[in-house]
Amino acid sequence: MKTYAIATIPGDGIGKEVVPAGQEVLEALARSSNQLHFTFENFEWGGDYYRAHGAMMPADGLDDLRNKDAILFGSAGDPHIPDHVTLWGLRLKICQGFDQYANVRPTRILPGIDAPLKRCGPDDLNWVIVRENSEGEYSGVGGRVHQGHPIEAATDVSIMTRAGVERIMRFAFRLAQSRPRKLLTVITKSNAQRHAMVMWDEIAVEISTEFPDVSWDKELVDAATARMVNHPATLDTIVATNLHADILSDLAAALAGSLGIAPTGNIDPERRYPSMFEPIHGSAFDIMGKGLANPVGTFWSVVMLLEHLGEGEAAARVMHAVEQVTANPALHTGDLGGTATTAQVTQAVCDLLTA
């Protein structure tokens, strides 16, 4: 029997509801198998921890996570704490501290979900977005001077390194190579950003020579938004900078039906540190504690977690259970136009796994 140590970090808002739901699914999976066992350690970091300690997580918190096989994360965001404090103090501290430089966001239309693209079949929207997750527009380089005065100035500097761009491009080409269509679209804005984005383009050309079996093209980020809506079937694997992919992946989730169903993995491809998996929907304080949160994004993140651990058969079982649940309109939460609760959707997935 294989045993995996999982860190759970619910964080803020509905993260406190969907992460326990994700743990329930993993526990149900383990009960139905004599091959897998999971141990969980929960970390109550986030806004409440900040109010008590003045920080979103302990200064040495990474040491508590370092020996885990994976991390299941909820969300970071609290209406009473500035967003840059919650993000940099928790989620980005983990992502950057463990050099999880590849953020992977699969998107497709799940069975039974009424997606906005009425002319689009399930096979026409089956994407995976690779987001550079360690530098670029979210490098944290910049500052403010003369605050409160008419001459106040603020800068945020986008930093791209050859090493950082090469490794995310190589990761994206390799991922595209592993998918049936072997198709990659590189998102850029080099017409306006004439230094870093031009280097981004040049490195894409260089790395492409290592993958002659991958077909690829380049698209400006603004044109990419229209292409995602008007010609979704022309896309498969997409690679973009930290900011561009952050925006495009939310559009992708909305086109597939809801932010509530969308997963993501913050991956250290070299496996030096644990990778972290999370839904992309955020803390959603407006529905917190009401049982309205859609846990499907968390369950799909659990699928990615299992795939990363090499448990492909278990991952497929969970994904099949999720698809059976989404195919039933009676088990749709409010974001999908239904009335089901978080607990009802969770129980339905668990029941299918243990049947």
CSV table of C-alpha atoms in Angstrom, one decimal:
chain,number,residue,atom,x,y,z
A,1,MET,CA,0.0,0.0,0.0
A,2,LYS,CA,1.3,3.5,-0.9
A,3,THR,CA,0.9,6.2,1.7
A,4,TYR,CA,1.0,9.9,0.8
A,5,ALA,CA,1.3,12.8,3.2
A,6,ILE,CA,-0.9,15.7,2.1
A,7,ALA,CA,-0.9,19.2,3.6
A,8,THR,CA,-4.3,20.9,3.6
A,9,ILE,CA,-4.4,24.7,3.7
A,10,PRO,CA,-8.0,25.9,3.5
A,11,GLY,CA,-7.0,29.6,3.7
A,12,ASP,CA,-9.9,32.0,3.5
A,13,GLY,CA,-13.6,32.2,2.6
A,14,ILE,CA,-15.0,29.1,0.9
A,15,GLY,CA,-11.6,27.5,0.9
A,16,LYS,CA,-12.6,26.4,4.4
A,17,GLU,CA,-15.5,24.5,2.8
A,18,VAL,CA,-14.0,23.1,-0.4
A,19,VAL,CA,-10.7,21.8,1.0
A,20,PRO,CA,-12.4,19.6,3.6
A,21,ALA,CA,-14.6,18.4,0.8
A,22,GLY,CA,-11.5,17.5,-1.2
A,23,GLN,CA,-10.1,15.6,1.7
A,24,GLU,CA,-13.4,13.7,2.0
A,25,VAL,CA,-13.0,12.6,-1.6
A,26,LEU,CA,-9.4,11.4,-1.1
A,27,GLU,CA,-10.5,9.5,2.0
A,28,ALA,CA,-13.4,7.9,0.0
A,29,LEU,CA,-10.9,7.0,-2.7
A,30,ALA,CA,-8.7,5.4,-0.1
A,31,ARG,CA,-11.6,3.4,1.5
A,32,SER,CA,-12.4,1.9,-1.9
A,33,SER,CA,-8.9,0.8,-2.6
A,34,ASN,CA,-6.4,-1.4,-0.8
A,35,GLN,CA,-3.6,0.4,-2.7
A,36,LEU,CA,-3.7,3.9,-1.4
A,37,HIS,CA,-3.6,5.6,1.9
A,38,PHE,CA,-3.5,9.3,2.7
A,39,THR,CA,-2.4,11.1,5.9
A,40,PHE,CA,-3.4,14.8,6.3
A,41,GLU,CA,-2.0,17.7,8.2
A,42,ASN,CA,-4.1,20.8,8.3
A,43,PHE,CA,-2.6,24.3,8.5
A,44,GLU,CA,-5.0,27.1,9.6
A,45,TRP,CA,-3.1,29.8,7.8
A,46,GLY,CA,-4.8,32.8,6.2
A,47,GLY,CA,-6.8,35.9,7.3
A,48,ASP,CA,-7.6,34.6,10.8
A,49,TYR,CA,-4.0,33.7,11.4
A,50,TYR,CA,-3.0,37.2,10.2
A,51,ARG,CA,-5.4,38.9,12.7
A,52,ALA,CA,-3.8,36.8,15.5
A,53,HIS,CA,-0.2,36.9,14.5
A,54,GLY,CA,0.4,39.7,12.0
A,55,ALA,CA,1.4,37.4,9.2
A,56,MET,CA,-0.6,35.1,6.9
A,57,MET,CA,1.6,32.1,7.8
A,58,PRO,CA,4.6,31.5,10.1
A,59,ALA,CA,8.0,32.7,8.9
A,60,ASP,CA,9.2,29.1,9.0
A,61,GLY,CA,6.0,27.7,7.6
A,62,LEU,CA,7.6,26.3,4.5
A,63,ASP,CA,9.6,23.9,6.7
A,64,ASP,CA,6.3,22.4,7.9
A,65,LEU,CA,5.4,21.7,4.3
A,66,ARG,CA,8.7,20.6,2.8
A,67,ASN,CA,8.3,16.9,3.6
A,68,LYS,CA,4.8,16.5,2.3
A,69,ASP,CA,4.0,14.7,-1.0
A,70,ALA,CA,1.6,17.4,-2.1
A,71,ILE,CA,-0.4,20.4,-0.9
A,72,LEU,CA,-4.2,21.0,-1.3
A,73,PHE,CA,-4.9,24.7,-1.0
A,74,GLY,CA,-8.2,26.6,-0.8
A,75,SER,CA,-7.9,30.3,-1.4
A,76,ALA,CA,-6.2,33.5,-0.1
A,77,GLY,CA,-8.3,36.7,0.3
A,78,ASP,CA,-10.1,38.5,3.0
A,79,PRO,CA,-12.2,41.6,2.6
A,80,HIS,CA,-10.6,43.1,5.8
A,81,ILE,CA,-7.0,42.6,4.7
A,82,PRO,CA,-5.4,44.2,1.6
A,83,ASP,CA,-5.2,41.7,-1.3
A,84,HIS,CA,-1.5,42.1,-1.8
A,85,VAL,CA,-1.0,41.2,1.8
A,86,THR,CA,-3.0,38.0,1.6
A,87,LEU,CA,-1.6,36.9,-1.8
A,88,TRP,CA,2.1,37.6,-1.1
A,89,GLY,CA,1.8,36.5,2.5
A,90,LEU,CA,0.4,33.0,1.8
A,91,ARG,CA,-0.1,31.6,-1.7
A,92,LEU,CA,2.8,33.3,-3.5
A,93,LYS,CA,5.1,32.7,-0.5
A,94,ILE,CA,4.5,29.0,-1.0
A,95,CYS,CA,4.7,29.1,-4.8
A,96,GLN,CA,7.9,31.1,-4.9
A,97,GLY,CA,9.4,29.4,-1.8
A,98,PHE,CA,9.0,26.0,-3.5
A,99,ASP,CA,9.8,27.3,-7.0
A,100,GLN,CA,6.5,26.0,-8.4
A,101,TYR,CA,7.3,27.7,-11.7
A,102,ALA,CA,4.7,25.9,-13.8
A,103,ASN,CA,1.0,26.8,-13.2
A,104,VAL,CA,-1.1,24.4,-15.1
A,105,ARG,CA,-4.8,25.0,-15.7
A,106,PRO,CA,-6.8,22.5,-17.7
A,107,THR,CA,-10.2,23.6,-19.1
A,108,ARG,CA,-12.9,21.6,-20.9
A,109,ILE,CA,-16.7,21.5,-20.9
A,110,LEU,CA,-17.8,18.8,-18.4
A,111,PRO,CA,-20.9,16.7,-19.1
A,112,GLY,CA,-24.2,18.3,-18.2
A,113,ILE,CA,-22.8,21.9,-18.0
A,114,ASP,CA,-24.5,24.6,-20.0
A,115,ALA,CA,-21.5,26.6,-21.3
A,116,PRO,CA,-21.8,30.1,-22.8
A,117,LEU,CA,-20.4,29.0,-26.2
A,118,LYS,CA,-23.6,27.5,-27.6
A,119,ARG,CA,-22.0,26.5,-30.9
A,120,CYS,CA,-19.1,24.8,-29.2
A,121,GLY,CA,-19.1,21.1,-28.6
A,122,PRO,CA,-17.2,19.4,-25.7
A,123,ASP,CA,-14.4,18.4,-28.1
A,124,ASP,CA,-14.0,21.9,-29.4
A,125,LEU,CA,-13.0,23.4,-26.0
A,126,ASN,CA,-10.3,21.1,-24.4
A,127,TRP,CA,-7.4,23.3,-23.4
A,128,VAL,CA,-4.6,23.4,-20.9
A,129,ILE,CA,-3.1,26.7,-20.1
A,130,VAL,CA,0.5,26.8,-18.9
A,131,ARG,CA,1.2,29.9,-16.8
A,132,GLU,CA,4.7,31.1,-16.0
A,133,ASN,CA,4.4,31.2,-12.2
A,134,SER,CA,7.7,32.6,-10.8
A,135,GLU,CA,8.5,35.9,-12.4
A,136,GLY,CA,7.2,38.2,-15.2
A,137,GLU,CA,4.6,40.7,-14.2
A,138,TYR,CA,4.3,39.3,-10.7
A,139,SER,CA,8.0,39.3,-9.8
A,140,GLY,CA,7.4,41.7,-6.9
A,141,VAL,CA,10.0,44.2,-8.1
A,142,GLY,CA,9.1,47.8,-7.8
A,143,GLY,CA,8.2,50.4,-5.2
A,144,ARG,CA,6.5,53.6,-4.2
A,145,VAL,CA,7.9,57.0,-3.4
A,146,HIS,CA,6.5,60.4,-2.2
A,147,GLN,CA,3.4,58.7,-1.0
A,148,GLY,CA,0.5,61.1,-0.4
A,149,HIS,CA,2.1,63.9,-2.4
A,150,PRO,CA,1.3,65.2,-5.9
A,151,ILE,CA,4.6,63.8,-7.2
A,152,GLU,CA,3.8,60.3,-5.9
A,153,ALA,CA,5.1,57.5,-8.1
A,154,ALA,CA,4.8,53.7,-8.1
A,155,THR,CA,6.4,51.0,-10.2
A,156,ASP,CA,5.9,47.3,-10.8
A,157,VAL,CA,8.7,45.9,-13.0
A,158,SER,CA,8.1,42.8,-15.1
A,159,ILE,CA,11.2,40.7,-14.8
A,160,MET,CA,11.8,37.9,-17.3
A,161,THR,CA,15.0,35.8,-17.2
A,162,ARG,CA,16.3,33.6,-20.0
A,163,ALA,CA,16.4,30.7,-17.5
A,164,GLY,CA,12.8,31.3,-16.4
A,165,VAL,CA,11.5,31.6,-20.0
A,166,GLU,CA,13.4,28.6,-21.3
A,167,ARG,CA,12.1,26.3,-18.6
A,168,ILE,CA,8.4,27.3,-18.9
A,169,MET,CA,8.6,27.1,-22.7
A,170,ARG,CA,10.3,23.6,-22.5
A,171,PHE,CA,7.6,22.5,-20.0
A,172,ALA,CA,4.8,23.8,-22.3
A,173,PHE,CA,6.3,22.2,-25.5
A,174,ARG,CA,6.7,18.9,-23.6
A,175,LEU,CA,3.1,19.0,-22.3
A,176,ALA,CA,1.8,19.8,-25.8
A,177,GLN,CA,3.9,16.9,-27.1
A,178,SER,CA,2.2,14.5,-24.7
A,179,ARG,CA,-1.3,15.5,-25.8
A,180,PRO,CA,-3.0,14.0,-28.8
A,181,ARG,CA,-3.0,17.1,-31.0
A,182,LYS,CA,0.6,18.1,-30.3
A,183,LEU,CA,-0.4,21.7,-30.7
A,184,LEU,CA,0.9,24.8,-28.8
A,185,THR,CA,0.0,28.4,-28.9
A,186,VAL,CA,2.5,30.9,-27.5
A,187,ILE,CA,0.8,34.1,-26.1
A,188,THR,CA,2.8,37.3,-26.5
A,189,LYS,CA,2.5,41.1,-26.6
A,190,SER,CA,5.8,41.8,-28.3
A,191,ASN,CA,4.3,44.4,-30.5
A,192,ALA,CA,4.0,46.8,-27.5
A,193,GLN,CA,6.4,45.3,-25.0
A,194,ARG,CA,9.5,45.4,-27.1
A,195,HIS,CA,12.2,44.0,-24.7
A,196,ALA,CA,11.1,41.2,-22.4
A,197,MET,CA,8.3,39.9,-24.7
A,198,VAL,CA,10.6,40.0,-27.7
A,199,MET,CA,13.0,37.8,-25.7
A,200,TRP,CA,10.0,35.6,-24.8
A,201,ASP,CA,9.3,35.2,-28.6
A,202,GLU,CA,12.9,34.5,-29.5
A,203,ILE,CA,13.2,31.8,-26.8
A,204,ALA,CA,10.0,30.1,-28.0
A,205,VAL,CA,11.6,29.8,-31.5
A,206,GLU,CA,14.7,28.3,-30.0
A,207,ILE,CA,13.0,25.8,-27.8
A,208,SER,CA,10.6,24.8,-30.6
A,209,THR,CA,13.6,23.2,-32.4
A,210,GLU,CA,13.8,20.6,-29.6
A,211,PHE,CA,10.2,19.5,-30.4
A,212,PRO,CA,9.9,19.0,-34.2
A,213,ASP,CA,6.7,17.0,-33.8
A,214,VAL,CA,4.9,19.9,-32.0
A,215,SER,CA,3.0,22.3,-34.2
A,216,TRP,CA,2.9,25.8,-32.7
A,217,ASP,CA,1.9,29.3,-33.4
A,218,LYS,CA,2.1,32.7,-31.8
A,219,GLU,CA,-0.9,35.0,-30.8
A,220,LEU,CA,-1.1,38.4,-29.3
A,221,VAL,CA,-2.8,38.3,-26.0
A,222,ASP,CA,-5.6,40.6,-27.0
A,223,ALA,CA,-6.3,38.6,-30.2
A,224,ALA,CA,-6.2,35.4,-28.1
A,225,THR,CA,-9.3,36.5,-26.1
A,226,ALA,CA,-11.3,36.7,-29.4
A,227,ARG,CA,-9.9,33.5,-30.7
A,228,MET,CA,-10.9,31.6,-27.5
A,229,VAL,CA,-14.5,32.8,-28.0
A,230,ASN,CA,-14.8,32.6,-31.8
A,231,HIS,CA,-12.5,29.7,-32.7
A,232,PRO,CA,-12.0,27.6,-29.6
A,233,ALA,CA,-11.2,24.4,-31.6
A,234,THR,CA,-8.0,26.0,-32.9
A,235,LEU,CA,-6.4,25.9,-29.5
A,236,ASP,CA,-5.1,23.1,-27.4
A,237,THR,CA,-2.1,23.8,-25.2
A,238,ILE,CA,-1.4,27.5,-24.4
A,239,VAL,CA,1.6,29.1,-22.7
A,240,ALA,CA,1.7,32.6,-21.4
A,241,THR,CA,3.3,34.9,-18.9
A,242,ASN,CA,2.2,35.2,-15.3
A,243,LEU,CA,-0.3,38.0,-15.9
A,244,HIS,CA,-1.5,37.0,-19.4
A,245,ALA,CA,-2.3,33.4,-18.3
A,246,ASP,CA,-3.9,34.6,-15.1
A,247,ILE,CA,-6.4,36.5,-17.1
A,248,LEU,CA,-6.9,34.1,-20.0
A,249,SER,CA,-7.5,31.1,-17.6
A,250,ASP,CA,-10.3,32.9,-15.9
A,251,LEU,CA,-11.9,33.6,-19.3
A,252,ALA,CA,-11.4,29.9,-20.2
A,253,ALA,CA,-13.1,28.8,-17.0
A,254,ALA,CA,-16.0,31.1,-17.7
A,255,LEU,CA,-16.3,29.8,-21.2
A,256,ALA,CA,-16.4,26.3,-19.9
A,257,GLY,CA,-19.3,27.1,-17.6
A,258,SER,CA,-18.1,28.5,-14.3
A,259,LEU,CA,-15.0,29.5,-12.3
A,260,GLY,CA,-16.3,27.1,-9.7
A,261,ILE,CA,-15.3,24.0,-11.8
A,262,ALA,CA,-11.8,25.1,-12.7
A,263,PRO,CA,-8.6,23.6,-11.2
A,264,THR,CA,-5.0,24.5,-11.1
A,265,GLY,CA,-1.7,23.0,-10.2
A,266,ASN,CA,1.4,24.9,-9.0
A,267,ILE,CA,4.0,22.5,-10.1
A,268,ASP,CA,7.7,22.0,-9.4
A,269,PRO,CA,8.5,19.9,-12.4
A,270,GLU,CA,11.9,18.8,-11.0
A,271,ARG,CA,10.1,17.5,-7.9
A,272,ARG,CA,12.5,19.1,-5.4
A,273,TYR,CA,9.6,20.4,-3.3
A,274,PRO,CA,5.9,19.5,-2.9
A,275,SER,CA,3.6,20.9,-5.6
A,276,MET,CA,0.3,22.7,-4.7
A,277,PHE,CA,-3.1,22.1,-6.1
A,278,GLU,CA,-6.1,24.5,-5.8
A,279,PRO,CA,-9.4,25.6,-7.4
A,280,ILE,CA,-9.1,29.0,-9.1
A,281,HIS,CA,-12.3,30.5,-7.8
A,282,GLY,CA,-11.0,32.6,-4.9
A,283,SER,CA,-12.4,33.1,-1.4
A,284,ALA,CA,-15.9,34.2,-2.4
A,285,PHE,CA,-16.8,35.7,1.0
A,286,ASP,CA,-20.3,36.6,-0.3
A,287,ILE,CA,-21.3,32.9,-0.2
A,288,MET,CA,-19.0,31.8,2.7
A,289,GLY,CA,-20.7,29.5,5.2
A,290,LYS,CA,-23.9,29.0,3.2
A,291,GLY,CA,-23.0,25.7,1.7
A,292,LEU,CA,-23.3,27.2,-1.8
A,293,ALA,CA,-19.6,26.7,-2.9
A,294,ASN,CA,-19.0,24.5,-5.9
A,295,PRO,CA,-16.5,21.9,-4.9
A,296,VAL,CA,-15.9,20.6,-8.4
A,297,GLY,CA,-12.9,22.8,-9.0
A,298,THR,CA,-11.3,21.3,-5.8
A,299,PHE,CA,-12.2,17.8,-6.9
A,300,TRP,CA,-10.6,18.4,-10.3
A,301,SER,CA,-7.5,19.8,-8.5
A,302,VAL,CA,-7.5,16.5,-6.5
A,303,VAL,CA,-7.4,14.7,-9.9
A,304,MET,CA,-4.3,16.8,-10.9
A,305,LEU,CA,-2.7,16.0,-7.5
A,306,LEU,CA,-3.2,12.3,-8.0
A,307,GLU,CA,-1.8,12.5,-11.6
A,308,HIS,CA,1.3,14.4,-10.2
A,309,LEU,CA,1.8,11.6,-7.7
A,310,GLY,CA,1.8,9.1,-10.5
A,311,GLU,CA,-1.6,7.6,-9.5
A,312,GLY,CA,-3.2,7.8,-12.9
A,313,GLU,CA,-5.8,5.1,-12.4
A,314,ALA,CA,-7.0,6.7,-9.2
A,315,ALA,CA,-7.1,10.1,-10.8
A,316,ALA,CA,-9.2,8.7,-13.7
A,317,ARG,CA,-11.7,7.2,-11.1
A,318,VAL,CA,-12.2,10.5,-9.4
A,319,MET,CA,-12.6,12.4,-12.7
A,320,HIS,CA,-15.2,9.8,-13.9
A,321,ALA,CA,-17.1,10.3,-10.6
A,322,VAL,CA,-17.0,14.1,-11.1
A,323,GLU,CA,-18.3,13.8,-14.6
A,324,GLN,CA,-21.1,11.6,-13.5
A,325,VAL,CA,-22.1,14.2,-10.9
A,326,THR,CA,-21.9,17.2,-13.3
A,327,ALA,CA,-24.0,15.3,-15.8
A,328,ASN,CA,-26.9,15.3,-13.3
A,329,PRO,CA,-28.5,18.8,-13.2
A,330,ALA,CA,-30.0,18.0,-9.8
A,331,LEU,CA,-26.4,18.1,-8.5
A,332,HIS,CA,-25.5,21.5,-9.9
A,333,THR,CA,-24.6,24.3,-7.4
A,334,GLY,CA,-25.9,27.8,-7.8
A,335,ASP,CA,-23.0,29.0,-10.1
A,336,LEU,CA,-24.2,26.3,-12.6
A,337,GLY,CA,-27.9,27.3,-12.3
A,338,GLY,CA,-28.8,24.6,-9.7
A,339,THR,CA,-29.7,24.4,-6.1
A,340,ALA,CA,-27.4,21.6,-4.8
A,341,THR,CA,-25.2,22.3,-1.8
A,342,THR,CA,-21.5,21.7,-1.3
A,343,ALA,CA,-22.2,18.8,0.9
A,344,GLN,CA,-24.6,17.2,-1.5
A,345,VAL,CA,-22.2,17.3,-4.4
A,346,THR,CA,-19.4,16.0,-2.2
A,347,GLN,CA,-21.5,13.1,-0.9
A,348,ALA,CA,-22.5,12.2,-4.5
A,349,VAL,CA,-18.9,12.0,-5.6
A,350,CYS,CA,-17.9,10.0,-2.5
A,351,ASP,CA,-20.8,7.6,-3.0
A,352,LEU,CA,-19.7,6.9,-6.6
A,353,LEU,CA,-16.1,6.2,-5.5
A,354,THR,CA,-17.2,3.8,-2.7
A,355,ALA,CA,-20.0,2.1,-4.6
